[in-house]
mmCIF file of C-alpha atoms in Angstrom:
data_model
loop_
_atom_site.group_PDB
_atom_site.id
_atom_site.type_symbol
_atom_site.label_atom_id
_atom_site.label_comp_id
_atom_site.label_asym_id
_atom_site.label_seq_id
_atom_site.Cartn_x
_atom_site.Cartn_y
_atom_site.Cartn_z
ATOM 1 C CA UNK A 1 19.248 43.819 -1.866
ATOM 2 C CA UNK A 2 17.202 46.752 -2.060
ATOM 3 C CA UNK A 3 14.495 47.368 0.377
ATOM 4 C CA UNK A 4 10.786 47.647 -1.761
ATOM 5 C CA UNK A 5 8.541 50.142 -0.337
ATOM 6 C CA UNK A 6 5.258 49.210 -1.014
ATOM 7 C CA UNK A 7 1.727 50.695 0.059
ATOM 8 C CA UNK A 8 1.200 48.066 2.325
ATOM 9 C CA UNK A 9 4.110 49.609 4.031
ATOM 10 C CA UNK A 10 3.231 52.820 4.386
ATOM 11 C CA UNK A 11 -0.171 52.171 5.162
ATOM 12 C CA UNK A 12 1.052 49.746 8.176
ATOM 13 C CA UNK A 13 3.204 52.506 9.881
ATOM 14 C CA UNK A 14 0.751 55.349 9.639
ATOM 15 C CA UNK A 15 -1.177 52.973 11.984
ATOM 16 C CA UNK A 16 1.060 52.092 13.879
ATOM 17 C CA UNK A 17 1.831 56.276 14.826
ATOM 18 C CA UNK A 18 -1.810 56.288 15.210
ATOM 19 C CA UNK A 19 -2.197 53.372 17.455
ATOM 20 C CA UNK A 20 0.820 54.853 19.605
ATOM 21 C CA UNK A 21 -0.878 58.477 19.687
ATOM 22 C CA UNK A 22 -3.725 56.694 20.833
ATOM 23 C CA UNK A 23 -2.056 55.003 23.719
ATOM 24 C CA UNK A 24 0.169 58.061 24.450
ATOM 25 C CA UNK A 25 -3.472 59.665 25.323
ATOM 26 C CA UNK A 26 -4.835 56.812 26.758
ATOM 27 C CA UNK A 27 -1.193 57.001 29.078
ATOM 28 C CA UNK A 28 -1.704 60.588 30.148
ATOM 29 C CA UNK A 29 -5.631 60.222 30.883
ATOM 30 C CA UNK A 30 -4.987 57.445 32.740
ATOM 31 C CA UNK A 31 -7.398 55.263 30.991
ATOM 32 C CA UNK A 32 -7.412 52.214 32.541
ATOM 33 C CA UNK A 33 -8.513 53.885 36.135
ATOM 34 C CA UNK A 34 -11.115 56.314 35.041
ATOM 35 C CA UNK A 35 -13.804 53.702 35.195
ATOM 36 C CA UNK A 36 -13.763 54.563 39.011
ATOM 37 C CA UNK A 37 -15.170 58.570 38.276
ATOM 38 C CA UNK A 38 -18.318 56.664 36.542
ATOM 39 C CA UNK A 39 -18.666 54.418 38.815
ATOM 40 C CA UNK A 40 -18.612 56.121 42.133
ATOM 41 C CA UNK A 41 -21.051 59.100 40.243
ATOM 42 C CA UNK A 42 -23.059 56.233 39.443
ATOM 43 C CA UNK A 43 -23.268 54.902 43.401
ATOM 44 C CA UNK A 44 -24.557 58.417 44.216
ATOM 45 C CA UNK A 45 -27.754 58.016 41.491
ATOM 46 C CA UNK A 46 -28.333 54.163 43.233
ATOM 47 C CA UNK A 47 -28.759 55.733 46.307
ATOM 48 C CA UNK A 48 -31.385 57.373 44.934
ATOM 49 C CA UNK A 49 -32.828 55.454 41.774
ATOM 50 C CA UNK A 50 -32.095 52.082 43.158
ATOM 51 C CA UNK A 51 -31.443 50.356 39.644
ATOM 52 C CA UNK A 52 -29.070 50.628 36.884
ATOM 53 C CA UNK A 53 -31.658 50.701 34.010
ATOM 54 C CA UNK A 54 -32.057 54.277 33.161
ATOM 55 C CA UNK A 55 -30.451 56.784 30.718
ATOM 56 C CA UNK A 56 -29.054 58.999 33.562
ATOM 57 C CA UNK A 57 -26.982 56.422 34.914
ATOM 58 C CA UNK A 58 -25.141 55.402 31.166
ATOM 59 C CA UNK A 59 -24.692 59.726 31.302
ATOM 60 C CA UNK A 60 -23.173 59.616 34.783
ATOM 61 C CA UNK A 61 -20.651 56.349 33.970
ATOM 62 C CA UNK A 62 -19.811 58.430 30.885
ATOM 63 C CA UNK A 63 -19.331 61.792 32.816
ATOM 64 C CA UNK A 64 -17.776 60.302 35.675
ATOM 65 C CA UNK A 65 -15.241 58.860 33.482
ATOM 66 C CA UNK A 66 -14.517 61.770 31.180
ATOM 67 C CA UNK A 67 -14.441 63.549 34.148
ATOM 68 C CA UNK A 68 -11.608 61.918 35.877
ATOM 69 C CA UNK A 69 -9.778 61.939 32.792
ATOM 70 C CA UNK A 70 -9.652 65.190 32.383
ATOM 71 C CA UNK A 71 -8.319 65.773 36.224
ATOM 72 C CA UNK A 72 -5.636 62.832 35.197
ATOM 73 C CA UNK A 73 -4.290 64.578 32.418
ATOM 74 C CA UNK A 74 -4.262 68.204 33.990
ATOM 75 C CA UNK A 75 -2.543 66.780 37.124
ATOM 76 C CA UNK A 76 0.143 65.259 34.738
ATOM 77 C CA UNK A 77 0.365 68.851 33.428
ATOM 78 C CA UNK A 78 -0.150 70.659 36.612
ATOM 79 C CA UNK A 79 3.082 67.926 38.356
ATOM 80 C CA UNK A 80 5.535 67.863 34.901
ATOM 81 C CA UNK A 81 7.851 70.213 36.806
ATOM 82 C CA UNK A 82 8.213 68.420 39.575
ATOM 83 C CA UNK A 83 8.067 65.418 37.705
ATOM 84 C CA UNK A 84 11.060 66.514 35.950
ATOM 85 C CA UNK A 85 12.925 67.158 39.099
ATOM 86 C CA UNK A 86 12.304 63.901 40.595
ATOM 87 C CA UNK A 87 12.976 62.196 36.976
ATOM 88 C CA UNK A 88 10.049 60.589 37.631
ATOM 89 C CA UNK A 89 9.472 57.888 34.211
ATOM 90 C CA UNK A 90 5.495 59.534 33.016
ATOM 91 C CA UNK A 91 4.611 60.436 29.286
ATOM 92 C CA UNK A 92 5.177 64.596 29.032
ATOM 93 C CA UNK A 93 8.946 63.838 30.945
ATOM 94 C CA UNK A 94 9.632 61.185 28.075
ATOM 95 C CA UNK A 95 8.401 63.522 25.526
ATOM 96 C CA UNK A 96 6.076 61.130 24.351
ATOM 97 C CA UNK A 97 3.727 63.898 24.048
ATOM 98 C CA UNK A 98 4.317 67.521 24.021
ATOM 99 C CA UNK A 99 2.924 69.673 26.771
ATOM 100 C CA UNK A 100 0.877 71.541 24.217
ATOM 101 C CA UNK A 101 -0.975 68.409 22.606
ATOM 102 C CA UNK A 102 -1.672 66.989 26.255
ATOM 103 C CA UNK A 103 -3.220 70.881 27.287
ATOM 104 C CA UNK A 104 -5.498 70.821 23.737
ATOM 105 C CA UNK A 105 -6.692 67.202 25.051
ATOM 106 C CA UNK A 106 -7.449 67.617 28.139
ATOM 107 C CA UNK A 107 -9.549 70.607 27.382
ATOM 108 C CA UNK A 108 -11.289 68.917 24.850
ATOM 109 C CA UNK A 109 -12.095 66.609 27.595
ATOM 110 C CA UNK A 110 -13.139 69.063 30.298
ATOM 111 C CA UNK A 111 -15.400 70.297 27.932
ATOM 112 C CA UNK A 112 -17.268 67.683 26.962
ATOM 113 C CA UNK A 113 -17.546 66.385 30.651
ATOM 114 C CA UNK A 114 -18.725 69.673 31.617
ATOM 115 C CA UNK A 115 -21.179 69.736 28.673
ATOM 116 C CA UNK A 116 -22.822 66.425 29.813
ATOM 117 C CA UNK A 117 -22.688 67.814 33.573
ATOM 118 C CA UNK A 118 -24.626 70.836 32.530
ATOM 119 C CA UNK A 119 -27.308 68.647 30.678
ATOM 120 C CA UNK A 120 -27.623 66.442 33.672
ATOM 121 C CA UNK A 121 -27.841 69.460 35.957
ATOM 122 C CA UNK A 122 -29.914 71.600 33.901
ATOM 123 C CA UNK A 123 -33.071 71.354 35.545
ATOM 124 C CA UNK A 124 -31.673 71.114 39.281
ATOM 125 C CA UNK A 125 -29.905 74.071 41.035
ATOM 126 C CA UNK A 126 -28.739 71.821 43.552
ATOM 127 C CA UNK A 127 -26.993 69.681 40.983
ATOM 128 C CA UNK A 128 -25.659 72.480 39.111
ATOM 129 C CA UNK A 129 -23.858 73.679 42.320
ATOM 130 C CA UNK A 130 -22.651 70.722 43.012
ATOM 131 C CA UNK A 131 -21.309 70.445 39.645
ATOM 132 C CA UNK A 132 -19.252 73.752 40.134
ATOM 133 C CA UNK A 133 -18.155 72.851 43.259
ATOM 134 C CA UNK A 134 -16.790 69.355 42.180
ATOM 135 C CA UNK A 135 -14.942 71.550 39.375
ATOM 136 C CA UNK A 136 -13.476 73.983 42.262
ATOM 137 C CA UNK A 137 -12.122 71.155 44.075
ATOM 138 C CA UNK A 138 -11.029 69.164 41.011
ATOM 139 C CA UNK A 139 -8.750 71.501 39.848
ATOM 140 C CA UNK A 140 -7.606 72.744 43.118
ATOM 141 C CA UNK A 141 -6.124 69.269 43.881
ATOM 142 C CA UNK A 142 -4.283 69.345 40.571
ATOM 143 C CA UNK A 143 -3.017 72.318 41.106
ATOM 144 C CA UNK A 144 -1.712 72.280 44.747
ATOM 145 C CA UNK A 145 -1.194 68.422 45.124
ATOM 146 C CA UNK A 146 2.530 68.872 45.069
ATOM 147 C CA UNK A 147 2.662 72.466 46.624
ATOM 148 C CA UNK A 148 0.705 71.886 49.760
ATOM 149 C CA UNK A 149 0.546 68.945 52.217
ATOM 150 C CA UNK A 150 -3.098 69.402 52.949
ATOM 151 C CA UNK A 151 -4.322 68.857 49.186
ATOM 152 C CA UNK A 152 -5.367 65.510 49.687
ATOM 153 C CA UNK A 153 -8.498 67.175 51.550
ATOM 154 C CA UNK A 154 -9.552 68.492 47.592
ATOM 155 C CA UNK A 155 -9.340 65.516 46.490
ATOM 156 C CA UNK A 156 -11.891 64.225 49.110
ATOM 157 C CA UNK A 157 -14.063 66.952 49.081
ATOM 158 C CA UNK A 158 -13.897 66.093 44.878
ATOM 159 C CA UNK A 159 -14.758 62.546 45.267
ATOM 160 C CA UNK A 160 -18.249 64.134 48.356
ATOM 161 C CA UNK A 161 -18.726 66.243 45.673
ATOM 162 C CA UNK A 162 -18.765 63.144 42.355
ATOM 163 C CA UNK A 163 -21.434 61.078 44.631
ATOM 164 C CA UNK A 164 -23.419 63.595 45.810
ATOM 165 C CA UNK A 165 -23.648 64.975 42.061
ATOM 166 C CA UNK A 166 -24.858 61.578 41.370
ATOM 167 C CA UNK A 167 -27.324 61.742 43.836
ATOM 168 C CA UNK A 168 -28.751 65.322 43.002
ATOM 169 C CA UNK A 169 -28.844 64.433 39.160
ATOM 170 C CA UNK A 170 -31.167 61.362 39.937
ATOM 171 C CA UNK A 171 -33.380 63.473 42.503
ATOM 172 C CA UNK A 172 -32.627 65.039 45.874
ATOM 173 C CA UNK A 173 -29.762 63.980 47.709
ATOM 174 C CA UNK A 174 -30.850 61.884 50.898
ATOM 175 C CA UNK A 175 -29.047 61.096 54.005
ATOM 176 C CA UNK A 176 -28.202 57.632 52.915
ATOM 177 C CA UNK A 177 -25.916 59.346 49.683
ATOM 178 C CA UNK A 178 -24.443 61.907 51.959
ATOM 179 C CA UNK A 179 -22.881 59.394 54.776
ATOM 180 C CA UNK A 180 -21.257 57.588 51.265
ATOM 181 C CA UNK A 181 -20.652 60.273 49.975
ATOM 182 C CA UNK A 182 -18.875 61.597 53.382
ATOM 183 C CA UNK A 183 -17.315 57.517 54.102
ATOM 184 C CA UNK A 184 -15.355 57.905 50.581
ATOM 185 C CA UNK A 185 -14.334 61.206 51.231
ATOM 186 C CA UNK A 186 -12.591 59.917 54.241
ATOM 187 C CA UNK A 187 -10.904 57.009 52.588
ATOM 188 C CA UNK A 188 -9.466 59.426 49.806
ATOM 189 C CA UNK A 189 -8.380 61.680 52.524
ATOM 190 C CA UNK A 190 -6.770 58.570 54.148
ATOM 191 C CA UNK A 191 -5.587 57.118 50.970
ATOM 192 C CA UNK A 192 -3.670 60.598 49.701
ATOM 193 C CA UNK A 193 -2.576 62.532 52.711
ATOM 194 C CA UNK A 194 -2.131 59.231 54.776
ATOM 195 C CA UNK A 195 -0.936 56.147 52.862
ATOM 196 C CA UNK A 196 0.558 58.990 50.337
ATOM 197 C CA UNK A 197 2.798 60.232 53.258
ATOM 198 C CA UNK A 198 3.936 56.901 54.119
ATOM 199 C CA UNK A 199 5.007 55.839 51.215
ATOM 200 C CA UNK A 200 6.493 58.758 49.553
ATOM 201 C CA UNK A 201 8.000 60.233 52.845
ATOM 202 C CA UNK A 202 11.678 60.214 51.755
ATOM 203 C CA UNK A 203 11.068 61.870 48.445
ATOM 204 C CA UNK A 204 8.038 63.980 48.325
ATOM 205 C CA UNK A 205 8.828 66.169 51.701
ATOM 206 C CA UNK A 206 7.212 69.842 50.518
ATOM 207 C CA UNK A 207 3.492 67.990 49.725
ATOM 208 C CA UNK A 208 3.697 65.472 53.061
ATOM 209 C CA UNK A 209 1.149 65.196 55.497
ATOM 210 C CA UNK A 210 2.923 63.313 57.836
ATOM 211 C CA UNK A 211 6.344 65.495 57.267
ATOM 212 C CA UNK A 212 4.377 68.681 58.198
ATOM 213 C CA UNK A 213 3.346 66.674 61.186
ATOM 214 C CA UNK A 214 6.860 66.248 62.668
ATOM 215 C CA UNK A 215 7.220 62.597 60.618
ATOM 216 C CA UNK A 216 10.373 61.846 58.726
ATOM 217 C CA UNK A 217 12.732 59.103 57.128
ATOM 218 C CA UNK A 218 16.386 58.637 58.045
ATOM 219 C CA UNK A 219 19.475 55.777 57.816
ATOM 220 C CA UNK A 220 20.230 53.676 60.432
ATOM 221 C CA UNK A 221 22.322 50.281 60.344
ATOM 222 C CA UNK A 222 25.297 49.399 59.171
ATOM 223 C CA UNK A 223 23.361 49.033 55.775
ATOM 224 C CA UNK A 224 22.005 52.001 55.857
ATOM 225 C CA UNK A 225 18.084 50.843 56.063
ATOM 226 C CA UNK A 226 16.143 53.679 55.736
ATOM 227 C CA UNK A 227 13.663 53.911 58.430
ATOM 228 C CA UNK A 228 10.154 55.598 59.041
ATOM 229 C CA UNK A 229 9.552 57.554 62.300
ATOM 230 C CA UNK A 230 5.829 58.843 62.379
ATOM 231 C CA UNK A 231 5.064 61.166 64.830
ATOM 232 C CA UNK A 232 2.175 61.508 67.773
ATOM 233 C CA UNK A 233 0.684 63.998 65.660
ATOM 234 C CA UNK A 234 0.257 62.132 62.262
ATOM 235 C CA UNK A 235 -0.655 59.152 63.946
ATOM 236 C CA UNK A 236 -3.593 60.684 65.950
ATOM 237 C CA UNK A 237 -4.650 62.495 62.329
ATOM 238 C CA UNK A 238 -4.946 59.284 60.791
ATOM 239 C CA UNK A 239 -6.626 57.525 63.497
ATOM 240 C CA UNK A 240 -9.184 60.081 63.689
ATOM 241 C CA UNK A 241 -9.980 60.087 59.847
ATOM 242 C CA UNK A 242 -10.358 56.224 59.758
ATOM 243 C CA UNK A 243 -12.587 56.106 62.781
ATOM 244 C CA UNK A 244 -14.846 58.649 60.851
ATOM 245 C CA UNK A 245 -15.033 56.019 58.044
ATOM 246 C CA UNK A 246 -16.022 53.371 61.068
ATOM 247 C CA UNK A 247 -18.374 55.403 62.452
ATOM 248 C CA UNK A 248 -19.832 57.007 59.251
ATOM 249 C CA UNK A 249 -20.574 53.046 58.163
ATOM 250 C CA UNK A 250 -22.202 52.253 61.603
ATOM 251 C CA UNK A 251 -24.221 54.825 61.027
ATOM 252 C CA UNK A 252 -24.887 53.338 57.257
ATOM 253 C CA UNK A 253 -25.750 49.971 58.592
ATOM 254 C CA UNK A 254 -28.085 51.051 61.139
ATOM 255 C CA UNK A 255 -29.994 53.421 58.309
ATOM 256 C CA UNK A 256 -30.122 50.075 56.492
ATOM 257 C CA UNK A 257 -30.345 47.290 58.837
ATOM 258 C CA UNK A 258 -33.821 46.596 58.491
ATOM 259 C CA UNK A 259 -33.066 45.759 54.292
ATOM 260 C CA UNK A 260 -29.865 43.965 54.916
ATOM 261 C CA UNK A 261 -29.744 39.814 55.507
ATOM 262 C CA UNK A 262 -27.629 38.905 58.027
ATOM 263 C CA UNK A 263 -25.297 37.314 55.366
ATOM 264 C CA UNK A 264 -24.275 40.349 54.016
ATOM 265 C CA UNK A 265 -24.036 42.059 57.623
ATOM 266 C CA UNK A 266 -21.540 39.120 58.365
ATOM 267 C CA UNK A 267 -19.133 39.982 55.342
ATOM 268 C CA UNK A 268 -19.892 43.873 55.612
ATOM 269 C CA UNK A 269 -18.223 43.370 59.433
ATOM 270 C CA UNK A 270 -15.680 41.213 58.349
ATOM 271 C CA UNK A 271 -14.450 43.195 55.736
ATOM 272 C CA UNK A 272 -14.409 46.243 58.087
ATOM 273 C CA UNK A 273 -12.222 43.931 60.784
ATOM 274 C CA UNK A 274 -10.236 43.140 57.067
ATOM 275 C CA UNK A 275 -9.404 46.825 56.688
ATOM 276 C CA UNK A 276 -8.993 48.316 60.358
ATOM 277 C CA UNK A 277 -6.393 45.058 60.408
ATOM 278 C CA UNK A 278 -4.703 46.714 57.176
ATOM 279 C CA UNK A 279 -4.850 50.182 58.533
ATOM 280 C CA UNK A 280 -2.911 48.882 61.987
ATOM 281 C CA UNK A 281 -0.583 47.120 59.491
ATOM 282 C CA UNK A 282 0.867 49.781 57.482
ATOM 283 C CA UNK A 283 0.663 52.674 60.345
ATOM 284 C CA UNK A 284 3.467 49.957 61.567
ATOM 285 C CA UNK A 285 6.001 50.082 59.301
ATOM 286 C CA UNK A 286 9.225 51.198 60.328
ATOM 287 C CA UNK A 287 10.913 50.638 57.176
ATOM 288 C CA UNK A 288 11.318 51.714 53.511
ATOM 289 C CA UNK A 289 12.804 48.446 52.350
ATOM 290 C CA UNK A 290 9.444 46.897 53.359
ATOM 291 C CA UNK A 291 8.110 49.055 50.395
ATOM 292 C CA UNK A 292 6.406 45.960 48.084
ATOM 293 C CA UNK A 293 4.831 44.794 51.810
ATOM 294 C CA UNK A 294 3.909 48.825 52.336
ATOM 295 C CA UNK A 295 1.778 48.454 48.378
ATOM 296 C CA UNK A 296 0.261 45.245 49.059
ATOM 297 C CA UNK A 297 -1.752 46.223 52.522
ATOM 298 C CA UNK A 298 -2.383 49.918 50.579
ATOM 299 C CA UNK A 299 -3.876 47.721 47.339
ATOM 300 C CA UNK A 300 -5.492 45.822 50.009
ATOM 301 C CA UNK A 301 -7.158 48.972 51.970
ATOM 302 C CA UNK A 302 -8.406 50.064 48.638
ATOM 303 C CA UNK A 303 -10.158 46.930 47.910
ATOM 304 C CA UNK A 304 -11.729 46.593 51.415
ATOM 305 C CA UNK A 305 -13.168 50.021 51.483
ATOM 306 C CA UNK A 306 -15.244 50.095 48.081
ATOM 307 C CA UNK A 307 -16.063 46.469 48.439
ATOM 308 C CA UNK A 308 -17.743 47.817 51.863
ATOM 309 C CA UNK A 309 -19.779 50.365 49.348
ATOM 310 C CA UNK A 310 -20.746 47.194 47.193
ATOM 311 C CA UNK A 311 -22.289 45.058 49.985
ATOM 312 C CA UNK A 312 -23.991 47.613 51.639
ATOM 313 C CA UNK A 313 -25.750 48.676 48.244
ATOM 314 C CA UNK A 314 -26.757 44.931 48.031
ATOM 315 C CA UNK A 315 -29.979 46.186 50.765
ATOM 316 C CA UNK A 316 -31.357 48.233 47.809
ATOM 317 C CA UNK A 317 -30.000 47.391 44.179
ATOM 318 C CA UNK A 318 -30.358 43.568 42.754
ATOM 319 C CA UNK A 319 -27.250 41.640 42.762
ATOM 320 C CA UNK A 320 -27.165 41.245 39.296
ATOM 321 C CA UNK A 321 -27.400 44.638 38.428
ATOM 322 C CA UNK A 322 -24.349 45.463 41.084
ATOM 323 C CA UNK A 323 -22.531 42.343 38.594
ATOM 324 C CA UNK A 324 -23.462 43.886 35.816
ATOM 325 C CA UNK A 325 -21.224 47.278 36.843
ATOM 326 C CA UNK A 326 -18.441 45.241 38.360
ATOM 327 C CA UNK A 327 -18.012 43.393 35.347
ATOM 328 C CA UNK A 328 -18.273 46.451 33.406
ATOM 329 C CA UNK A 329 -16.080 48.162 35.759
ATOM 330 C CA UNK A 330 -13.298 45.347 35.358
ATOM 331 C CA UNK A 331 -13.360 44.589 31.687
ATOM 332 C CA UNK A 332 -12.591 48.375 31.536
ATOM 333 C CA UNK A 333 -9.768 48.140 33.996
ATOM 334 C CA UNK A 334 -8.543 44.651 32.756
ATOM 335 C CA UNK A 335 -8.359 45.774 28.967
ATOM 336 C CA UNK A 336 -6.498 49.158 29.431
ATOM 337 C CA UNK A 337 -4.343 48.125 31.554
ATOM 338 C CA UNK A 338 -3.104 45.644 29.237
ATOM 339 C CA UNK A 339 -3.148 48.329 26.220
ATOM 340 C CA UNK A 340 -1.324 50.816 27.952
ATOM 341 C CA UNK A 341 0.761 49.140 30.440
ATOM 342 C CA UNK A 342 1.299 45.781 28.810
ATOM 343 C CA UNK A 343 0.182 43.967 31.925
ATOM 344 C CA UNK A 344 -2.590 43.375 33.849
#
């Protein structure tokens, strides 16, 4: 029986190449987490304009995003070295897509980001700076976040930098954007040079925080459990960036007390007790083999510290509009998560 070529055919596996270019892209920009660049640029504008309705804040979800796609897919470059190494399973190691195709894209990226940047900033030298200094310490993270140990200090000076650019594009920055802005800055310096360390600790030594800081893992048992020591010194770090979060928020709640109902001041406290009780959690593990326990309190942190962001907007943006960008935020996440990863 011969096989009959048809058209139809033809016609089906062009798209299918197309659709899997599309989701090799979609792979090395990281699609289905970029939502968070728009987002948090967009939290830096609320501060400010106090509503979602209005044409700077569709630019900033769309710059925000772009944005963080572009620092996704030159990271992926920056790391495919070390990737290599490590035979660590991402899309240029596969050779899904050639080094050359994923530089071309992600410039095409930067470039349009940077376009709509400029045309936000345009008419703001504040926001223009900011703009170039979010760039700086964009690509300085890529570039050194498997060369140094201290690089996850870029990345939170890039994420003060995405909020406060926010801010400046929707007027001049106030106190109110800078403590968020400075409270996620913290967090991303907690979640990368912190809960980073932890986890990758026995296989990312040269880029550790808490290696640098005398930490390391080792075998012990009969088993050969590999264990966690973390020393005085990275211990008394990380304390002292999360109690900068705390205290950043105190100061947050008291700027806003006056606008807040003492519902949301209930669950704005409890979700702080929620995440110092996840912090104490995984600054106590002692072992590697405790690694799915380690992912679920780090997931956990994560949720607890925006969703502080989210309640404490609730003194000065409607509810409905914060539901409105939630549900934006998670049909985004939800739907390319699914295309590119096959799950949810």
């Amino acid at each position: 029986m011969f096989l009959k070529i048809t058209k139809e055919h033809i016609k089906h596996a062009e798209m299918n190449e197309k659709t899997k270019s599309i989701l090799n892209i979609a792979e090395l920009l990281r699609t289905h987490s970029i939502i968070d660049g728009g987002a948090l640029a967009v939290v830096g504008a609320l501060c400010i304009t106090h509503t979602i309705f209005d044409i700077r804040i569709l630019l900033l979800l769309i710059f925000g995003m772009l944005y963080l796609a572009w620092g996704m897919g030159f990271n992926e470059i920056c790391d495919v070295e070390y990737d290599r190494r490590t035979n660590i399973n991402k899309i240029l190691v596969r050779g899904d897509l050639s080094i050359e195709k994923a530089t071309i894209i992600t410039l095409v990226v930067f470039l349009i980001s940077t376009a709509i940047g400029l045309y936000l900033a345009h008419t703001s030298l504040i926001a223009t700076s900011i703009l170039v200094a979010l760039i700086i310490s964009g690509a300085g993270y890529d570039l050194f976040s498997k060369k140094t140990a201290w690089a996850g200090f870029l990345a939170g000076a890039w994420l003060f930098f995405l909020i406060l650019f926010g801010a400046a594009v929707a007027g001049t920055p106030n106190l109110l954007a800078l403590a968020i802005a400075l409270y996620c800055a913290f967090y991303m310096v907690e979640a990368c040079s912190i809960q980073g360390s932890i986890k990758d600790i026995a296989t990312d030594p040269p880029a550790n925080v808490a290696v640098a800081l005398g930490s390391y893992a080792y075998k012990a048992g009969i088993f050969d459990k590999i264990s966690i020591y973390l020393s005085p010194s990275f211990k008394t770090l990380s304390t002292i960036i999360k109690a900068s979060q705390i205290l950043i928020l105190f100061y947050v709640l008291t700027y806003l007390l006056p606008q807040l109902n003492l519902a949301s001041y209930i669950v704005i406290l409890a979700l702080l007790g929620a995440s110092i009780y996840t912090f104490v959690k995984y600054m106590g593990f002692s072992s590697l083999d405790q690694r799915e326990s380690l992912k679920r309190h780090l997931t956990l942190s994560a949720v607890f510290a925006f969703s502080l962001i989210g309640f404490t907007l609730v003194a000065f943006v409607s509810v409905y509009e914060l539901l409105i960008l939630l549900i934006i935020s998670l049909v985004w996440l939800f739907m390319w998560s699914y295309l590119v990863k096959g799950r949810i």
